[in-house]
Coordinates of C-alpha atoms in Angstrom, one line a residue:
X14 CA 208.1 -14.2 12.5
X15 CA 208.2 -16.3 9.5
X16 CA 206.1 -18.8 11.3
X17 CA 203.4 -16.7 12.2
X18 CA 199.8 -17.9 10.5
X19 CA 198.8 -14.3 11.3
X20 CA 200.0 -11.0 10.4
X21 CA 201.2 -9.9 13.3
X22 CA 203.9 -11.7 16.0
X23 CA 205.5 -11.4 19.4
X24 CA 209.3 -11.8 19.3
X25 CA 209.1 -12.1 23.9
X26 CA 209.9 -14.7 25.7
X27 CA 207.2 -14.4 28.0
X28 CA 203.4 -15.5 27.4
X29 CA 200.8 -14.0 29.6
X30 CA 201.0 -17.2 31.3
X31 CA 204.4 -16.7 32.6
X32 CA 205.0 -12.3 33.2
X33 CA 205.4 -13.3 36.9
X34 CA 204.9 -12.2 40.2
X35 CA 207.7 -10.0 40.4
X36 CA 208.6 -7.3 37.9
X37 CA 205.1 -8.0 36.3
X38 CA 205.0 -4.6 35.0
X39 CA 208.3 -4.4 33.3
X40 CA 207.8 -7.8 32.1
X41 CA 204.4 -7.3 30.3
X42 CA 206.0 -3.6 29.0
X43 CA 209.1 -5.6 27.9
X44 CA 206.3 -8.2 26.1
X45 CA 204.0 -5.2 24.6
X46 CA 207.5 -3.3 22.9
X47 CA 208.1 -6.6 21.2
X48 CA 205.4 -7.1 19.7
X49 CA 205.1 -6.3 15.8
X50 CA 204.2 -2.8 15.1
X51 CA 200.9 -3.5 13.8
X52 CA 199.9 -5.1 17.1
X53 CA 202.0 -2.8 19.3
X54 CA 199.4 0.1 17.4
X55 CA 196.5 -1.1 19.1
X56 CA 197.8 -1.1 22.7
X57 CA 198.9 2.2 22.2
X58 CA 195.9 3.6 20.6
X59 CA 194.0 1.9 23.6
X60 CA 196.7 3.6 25.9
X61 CA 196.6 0.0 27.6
X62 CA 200.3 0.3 29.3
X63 CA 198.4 3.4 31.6
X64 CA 195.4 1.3 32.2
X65 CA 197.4 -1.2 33.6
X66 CA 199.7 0.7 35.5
X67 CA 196.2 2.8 37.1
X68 CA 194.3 -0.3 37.5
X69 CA 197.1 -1.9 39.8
X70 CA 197.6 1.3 41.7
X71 CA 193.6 1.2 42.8
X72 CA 194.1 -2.7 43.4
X73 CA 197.4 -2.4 45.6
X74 CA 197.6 1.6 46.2
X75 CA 201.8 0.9 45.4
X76 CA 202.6 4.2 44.0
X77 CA 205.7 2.9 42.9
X78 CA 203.8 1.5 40.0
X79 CA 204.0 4.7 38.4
X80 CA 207.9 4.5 38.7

């Protein structure tokens, strides 16, 4: 945080670059909730976590995606 040349941070482990194949979703919600609240705002003004989650069921058509 204290790093951070902007004012707002990730505290994840994960990068985009490295959410994985497996457990994707739960890893990029996992990266989203840790980001700082001002940036968390946006995604959920945006509603992206649903976007994702609909876009990936009408690219795979794995309902389980909205488990």
């Amino acid at each position: 945080r204290s790093t951070a040349e902007y004012p707002f941070y990730n505290t994840s482990e994960y990068s985009l670059g490295t959410l994985g194949s497996t457990k994707t979703r739960r890893n990029l919600e996992d990266y989203i909730a840790l980001f700082s609240d001002n940036a968390r705002a946006i995604f959920e003004e945006f509603e992206f976590g649903n976007t994702v989650i609909v876009r990936c069921y009408l690219a795979t058509g794995d309902i389980q995606l909205f488990h």
